[in-house]
GROMACS .gro file of C-alpha atoms in nm:
model
  277
    1MET     CA    1   4.651   4.673  -4.743
    2LEU     CA    2   4.569   4.712  -5.113
    3PRO     CA    3   4.287   4.939  -5.227
    4TYR     CA    4   4.150   4.666  -5.457
    5THR     CA    5   4.071   4.416  -5.184
    6ALA     CA    6   3.753   4.231  -5.087
    7TYR     CA    7   3.664   4.139  -4.729
    8LEU     CA    8   3.474   3.878  -4.535
    9ARG     CA    9   3.381   4.011  -4.190
   10VAL     CA   10   3.220   3.864  -3.880
   11TYR     CA   11   3.020   4.111  -3.669
   12GLN     CA   12   2.980   3.998  -3.309
   13PRO     CA   13   2.678   4.113  -3.106
   14ILE     CA   14   2.776   4.362  -2.837
   15THR     CA   15   2.664   4.109  -2.575
   16ALA     CA   16   2.944   3.873  -2.686
   17PHE     CA   17   3.214   4.106  -2.551
   18SER     CA   18   3.347   4.128  -2.197
   19PRO     CA   19   3.191   4.402  -1.980
   20ARG     CA   20   3.502   4.617  -2.023
   21ASP     CA   21   3.508   4.580  -2.402
   22ARG     CA   22   3.131   4.623  -2.419
   23ARG     CA   23   3.158   4.962  -2.248
   24TYR     CA   24   3.435   5.063  -2.486
   25TRP     CA   25   3.249   4.967  -2.804
   26GLU     CA   26   2.923   5.124  -2.687
   27GLY     CA   27   3.110   5.447  -2.623
   28TYR     CA   28   3.288   5.412  -2.956
   29SER     CA   29   2.958   5.372  -3.140
   30GLU     CA   30   2.841   5.707  -3.000
   31SER     CA   31   3.166   5.890  -3.079
   32THR     CA   32   3.164   6.159  -3.347
   33ASP     CA   33   3.538   6.114  -3.407
   34ARG     CA   34   3.539   5.751  -3.522
   35PRO     CA   35   3.569   5.674  -3.895
   36LYS     CA   36   3.216   5.642  -4.029
   37ARG     CA   37   3.143   5.336  -4.239
   38VAL     CA   38   3.150   5.523  -4.569
   39ASN     CA   39   3.509   5.634  -4.496
   40ALA     CA   40   3.634   5.335  -4.296
   41LEU     CA   41   3.803   5.150  -4.583
   42ALA     CA   42   3.984   5.466  -4.688
   43ALA     CA   43   4.092   5.526  -4.328
   44GLU     CA   44   4.225   5.171  -4.297
   45HIS     CA   45   4.413   5.202  -4.624
   46ALA     CA   46   4.565   5.540  -4.529
   47GLU     CA   47   4.685   5.399  -4.196
   48SER     CA   48   4.840   5.097  -4.366
   49LEU     CA   49   5.007   5.311  -4.633
   50GLY     CA   50   5.150   5.541  -4.367
   51ARG     CA   51   5.323   5.249  -4.198
   52ALA     CA   52   5.450   5.110  -4.529
   53ILE     CA   53   5.618   5.429  -4.653
   54THR     CA   54   5.810   5.507  -4.333
   55THR     CA   55   6.180   5.419  -4.309
   56PRO     CA   56   6.212   5.148  -4.198
   57PRO     CA   57   5.858   5.027  -4.271
   58VAL     CA   58   5.642   4.941  -3.972
   59ILE     CA   59   5.512   4.589  -4.026
   60ALA     CA   60   5.250   4.605  -3.752
   61PRO     CA   61   5.139   4.883  -3.515
   62ALA     CA   62   5.270   4.866  -3.160
   63GLU     CA   63   4.918   4.847  -3.019
   64GLU     CA   64   4.600   4.689  -3.147
   65SER     CA   65   4.360   4.919  -3.328
   66GLY     CA   66   4.076   5.072  -3.129
   67ASP     CA   67   3.857   5.104  -3.439
   68ALA     CA   68   3.584   4.877  -3.570
   69TYR     CA   69   3.314   4.837  -3.832
   70LEU     CA   70   2.969   4.872  -3.678
   71ARG     CA   71   2.621   4.761  -3.774
   72ARG     CA   72   2.283   4.794  -3.608
   73VAL     CA   73   2.020   4.530  -3.681
   74ASN     CA   74   1.685   4.534  -3.499
   75GLU     CA   75   1.833   4.792  -3.259
   76GLN     CA   76   2.115   4.553  -3.167
   77LEU     CA   77   2.474   4.677  -3.201
   78TYR     CA   78   2.716   4.447  -3.385
   79VAL     CA   79   3.092   4.507  -3.383
   80CYS     CA   80   3.373   4.391  -3.611
   81PRO     CA   81   3.705   4.519  -3.469
   82TRP     CA   82   3.969   4.609  -3.726
   83GLN     CA   83   4.237   4.403  -3.547
   84THR     CA   84   4.500   4.583  -3.754
   85ARG     CA   85   4.798   4.451  -3.560
   86LEU     CA   86   4.685   4.088  -3.573
   87ARG     CA   87   4.598   4.106  -3.942
   88SER     CA   88   4.931   4.275  -4.019
   89TRP     CA   89   5.122   4.006  -3.831
   90ARG     CA   90   4.936   3.730  -4.013
   91ALA     CA   91   4.980   3.894  -4.353
   92PHE     CA   92   5.354   3.929  -4.296
   93ALA     CA   93   5.379   3.567  -4.182
   94GLU     CA   94   5.206   3.456  -4.503
   95PHE     CA   95   5.441   3.677  -4.706
   96THR     CA   96   5.754   3.537  -4.542
   97ASP     CA   97   5.630   3.180  -4.585
   98ALA     CA   98   5.574   3.236  -4.957
   99MET     CA   99   5.897   3.424  -5.036
  100PRO     CA  100   6.270   3.341  -5.010
  101ARG     CA  101   6.434   3.516  -4.715
  102PRO     CA  102   6.662   3.737  -4.934
  103LEU     CA  103   6.355   3.868  -5.116
  104VAL     CA  104   6.177   3.939  -4.787
  105GLU     CA  105   6.479   4.136  -4.668
  106ALA     CA  106   6.471   4.340  -4.990
  107PHE     CA  107   6.137   4.477  -4.872
  108VAL     CA  108   6.183   4.471  -4.495
  109PRO     CA  109   6.512   4.499  -4.300
  110ALA     CA  110   6.599   4.183  -4.109
  111ARG     CA  111   6.580   4.363  -3.774
  112GLU     CA  112   6.221   4.478  -3.839
  113ALA     CA  113   6.120   4.135  -3.966
  114ASP     CA  114   6.263   3.970  -3.655
  115ARG     CA  115   6.085   4.221  -3.431
  116ALA     CA  116   5.751   4.148  -3.598
  117GLU     CA  117   5.799   3.772  -3.585
  118THR     CA  118   5.896   3.787  -3.217
  119GLY     CA  119   5.599   4.004  -3.128
  120TYR     CA  120   5.359   3.772  -3.308
  121ARG     CA  121   5.510   3.463  -3.144
  122GLN     CA  122   5.491   3.613  -2.796
  123TRP     CA  123   5.133   3.720  -2.855
  124ARG     CA  124   5.034   3.369  -2.965
  125ASP     CA  125   5.219   3.212  -2.672
  126SER     CA  126   5.015   3.428  -2.436
  127GLY     CA  127   4.708   3.224  -2.533
  128ALA     CA  128   4.538   3.505  -2.725
  129GLN     CA  129   4.281   3.431  -2.994
  130ALA     CA  130   4.486   3.410  -3.314
  131GLN     CA  131   4.198   3.408  -3.561
  132PRO     CA  132   4.096   3.750  -3.696
  133GLY     CA  133   3.735   3.845  -3.755
  134ILE     CA  134   3.821   3.976  -4.102
  135LEU     CA  135   3.955   3.787  -4.404
  136SER     CA  136   4.081   3.969  -4.712
  137SER     CA  137   4.144   3.879  -5.075
  138ASN     CA  138   4.333   4.094  -5.326
  139TRP     CA  139   4.203   4.144  -5.681
  140THR     CA  140   3.946   3.865  -5.662
  141ILE     CA  141   3.694   3.687  -5.440
  142PRO     CA  142   3.742   3.315  -5.365
  143VAL     CA  143   3.445   3.110  -5.485
  144PRO     CA  144   3.378   2.959  -5.136
  145TRP     CA  145   3.309   3.312  -5.009
  146PHE     CA  146   2.991   3.323  -5.220
  147VAL     CA  147   2.848   3.003  -5.070
  148PRO     CA  148   2.732   3.145  -4.731
  149PHE     CA  149   2.494   3.397  -4.891
  150GLU     CA  150   2.168   3.409  -5.086
  151PRO     CA  151   2.076   3.645  -5.373
  152GLN     CA  152   1.820   3.844  -5.172
  153GLU     CA  153   2.093   3.944  -4.924
  154ARG     CA  154   2.266   4.153  -5.192
  155CYS     CA  155   2.312   4.529  -5.159
  156LEU     CA  156   2.443   4.725  -5.460
  157VAL     CA  157   2.511   5.100  -5.452
  158LEU     CA  158   2.632   5.259  -5.776
  159SER     CA  159   2.793   5.599  -5.742
  160THR     CA  160   3.118   5.769  -5.831
  161GLY     CA  161   3.205   5.839  -5.468
  162SER     CA  162   3.323   5.635  -5.174
  163THR     CA  163   2.976   5.484  -5.125
  164ARG     CA  164   3.009   5.273  -5.441
  165THR     CA  165   2.977   4.921  -5.308
  166LEU     CA  166   2.848   4.570  -5.349
  167LEU     CA  167   2.799   4.357  -5.041
  168TYR     CA  168   2.600   4.074  -4.886
  169LEU     CA  169   2.494   4.037  -4.523
  170THR     CA  170   2.351   3.731  -4.347
  171ARG     CA  171   2.328   3.559  -4.011
  172THR     CA  172   2.636   3.347  -3.947
  173ALA     CA  173   2.418   3.056  -3.839
  174GLN     CA  174   2.254   3.058  -4.184
  175ALA     CA  175   2.593   3.093  -4.350
  176ARG     CA  176   2.722   2.783  -4.176
  177ARG     CA  177   2.414   2.581  -4.275
  178ARG     CA  178   2.465   2.679  -4.640
  179LEU     CA  179   2.830   2.582  -4.628
  180GLU     CA  180   2.743   2.248  -4.467
  181HIS     CA  181   2.474   2.184  -4.730
  182THR     CA  182   2.718   2.258  -5.012
  183ALA     CA  183   2.982   2.031  -4.859
  184ALA     CA  184   2.728   1.751  -4.820
  185VAL     CA  185   2.616   1.781  -5.183
  186MET     CA  186   2.973   1.772  -5.310
  187LEU     CA  187   3.060   1.469  -5.097
  188GLU     CA  188   2.751   1.283  -5.215
  189ARG     CA  189   2.777   1.367  -5.583
  190ILE     CA  190   3.155   1.379  -5.634
  191GLY     CA  191   3.294   1.175  -5.347
  192GLU     CA  192   3.578   1.193  -5.097
  193HIS     CA  193   3.806   1.497  -5.119
  194ALA     CA  194   3.544   1.687  -5.322
  195VAL     CA  195   3.528   1.968  -5.066
  196SER     CA  196   3.810   2.213  -5.135
  197SER     CA  197   4.061   2.304  -4.868
  198ALA     CA  198   3.949   2.667  -4.906
  199THR     CA  199   3.592   2.570  -4.816
  200GLU     CA  200   3.713   2.365  -4.519
  201ARG     CA  201   3.924   2.657  -4.394
  202LEU     CA  202   3.624   2.889  -4.425
  203MET     CA  203   3.406   2.652  -4.223
  204ASP     CA  204   3.676   2.619  -3.957
  205TRP     CA  205   3.720   2.998  -3.945
  206LEU     CA  206   3.350   3.056  -3.883
  207SER     CA  207   3.342   2.784  -3.619
  208SER     CA  208   3.634   2.936  -3.432
  209THR     CA  209   3.548   3.308  -3.458
  210ALA     CA  210   3.173   3.351  -3.481
  211HIS     CA  211   2.928   3.394  -3.193
  212PRO     CA  212   2.599   3.203  -3.257
  213ASP     CA  213   2.415   3.535  -3.303
  214SER     CA  214   2.679   3.703  -3.517
  215LEU     CA  215   2.651   3.844  -3.869
  216LEU     CA  216   2.863   3.762  -4.173
  217GLU     CA  217   2.934   4.021  -4.442
  218LEU     CA  218   3.090   3.985  -4.784
  219ASP     CA  219   3.214   4.327  -4.892
  220TYR     CA  220   3.355   4.373  -5.243
  221GLY     CA  221   3.562   4.651  -5.082
  222GLY     CA  222   3.770   4.838  -5.338
  223LEU     CA  223   3.682   4.615  -5.633
  224PRO     CA  224   3.370   4.818  -5.735
  225HIS     CA  225   3.598   5.113  -5.811
  226LEU     CA  226   3.763   4.900  -6.080
  227LEU     CA  227   3.441   4.782  -6.240
  228SER     CA  228   3.172   4.943  -6.454
  229ASP     CA  229   2.809   4.985  -6.353
  230ASP     CA  230   2.713   4.715  -6.603
  231HIS     CA  231   2.970   4.470  -6.465
  232LEU     CA  232   2.849   4.522  -6.109
  233SER     CA  233   2.480   4.509  -6.203
  234GLU     CA  234   2.534   4.182  -6.387
  235ASP     CA  235   2.749   4.028  -6.113
  236HIS     CA  236   2.525   3.767  -5.954
  237SER     CA  237   2.804   3.537  -5.841
  238VAL     CA  238   2.621   3.436  -5.523
  239ALA     CA  239   2.311   3.335  -5.718
  240GLU     CA  240   2.518   3.144  -5.974
  241VAL     CA  241   2.709   2.951  -5.708
  242ALA     CA  242   2.384   2.860  -5.529
  243GLU     CA  243   2.229   2.748  -5.859
  244ALA     CA  244   2.540   2.545  -5.944
  245VAL     CA  245   2.518   2.362  -5.611
  246GLU     CA  246   2.153   2.276  -5.671
  247ALA     CA  247   2.229   2.167  -6.027
  248LEU     CA  248   2.497   1.935  -5.890
  249ALA     CA  249   2.251   1.797  -5.634
  250LYS     CA  250   2.002   1.719  -5.915
  251GLY     CA  251   2.266   1.566  -6.142
  252GLU     CA  252   2.235   1.846  -6.398
  253ASP     CA  253   2.602   1.838  -6.491
  254SER     CA  254   2.577   2.050  -6.807
  255ARG     CA  255   2.399   2.331  -6.622
  256MET     CA  256   2.655   2.319  -6.342
  257ALA     CA  257   2.940   2.335  -6.596
  258GLU     CA  258   2.784   2.638  -6.768
  259LEU     CA  259   2.747   2.826  -6.440
  260ARG     CA  260   3.103   2.739  -6.342
  261ARG     CA  261   3.232   2.863  -6.679
  262ARG     CA  262   3.042   3.191  -6.643
  263LEU     CA  263   3.179   3.247  -6.292
  264THR     CA  264   3.535   3.164  -6.399
  265LEU     CA  265   3.529   3.404  -6.694
  266ARG     CA  266   3.391   3.691  -6.484
  267TRP     CA  267   3.655   3.666  -6.214
  268ARG     CA  268   3.937   3.595  -6.457
  269SER     CA  269   3.864   3.930  -6.619
  270VAL     CA  270   3.877   4.103  -6.278
  271ARG     CA  271   4.206   3.939  -6.179
  272ALA     CA  272   4.355   4.045  -6.514
  273LEU     CA  273   4.320   4.409  -6.407
  274GLN     CA  274   4.605   4.353  -6.161
  275HIS     CA  275   4.845   4.361  -6.455
  276ALA     CA  276   4.676   4.639  -6.653
  277ASN     CA  277   4.844   4.976  -6.702
   0.00000   0.00000   0.00000
């Protein structure tokens, strides 16, 4: 897990869990030992780093994490489990798919890679839910991630400490309606194949993971620690994407192109920091 990573998280209402899991998460929410939200990202990163620097590296923990992100809205508890083992398995599978086997083995011994692949395969074959409730993106935020939100759902905290953050929070049901509206506009104005595969995957992910009463959160994660106060204050990517969709719906092509250019330049400058000294 990189420190400069953004996250999209689904928070399920406590009533969506089995009675056994419900009791666990209710007890967890009252625990004084759990990582509090302000420190949770740092705790996740430290855990991941600890596994990576051991010899040989541990690709995924032996057991699933018992930690979660928590929210309370209107006195209702919402839970987003870390799912560290599942997310580690999936990340390693994506890595091995993208890299030649000799390069993979330069990072991870073949025996450890085989152990992780076998564990993941057996877990999937057991019929377990293979979709995590958290998506991550390193060094940038995919444009489709902005679509599910509206400008008034923005929360910006500027500080020099671990509370420095920019995030959006909405009801998943609203998020899905916004994605469907955007897809419909693009199909009508541009035609077949206008909806990107990334947008389709996001819609499928929400359909397969989200309870009807769940919450969806876009968390800029570690990115705010790379960016200045001015950059964060002026980052209205959600508003610009929403305005671009409406401009497309009205046939205002020049306005849509200007908004797209502005968005592209902003996130190109953020991605460039990956290669900065």
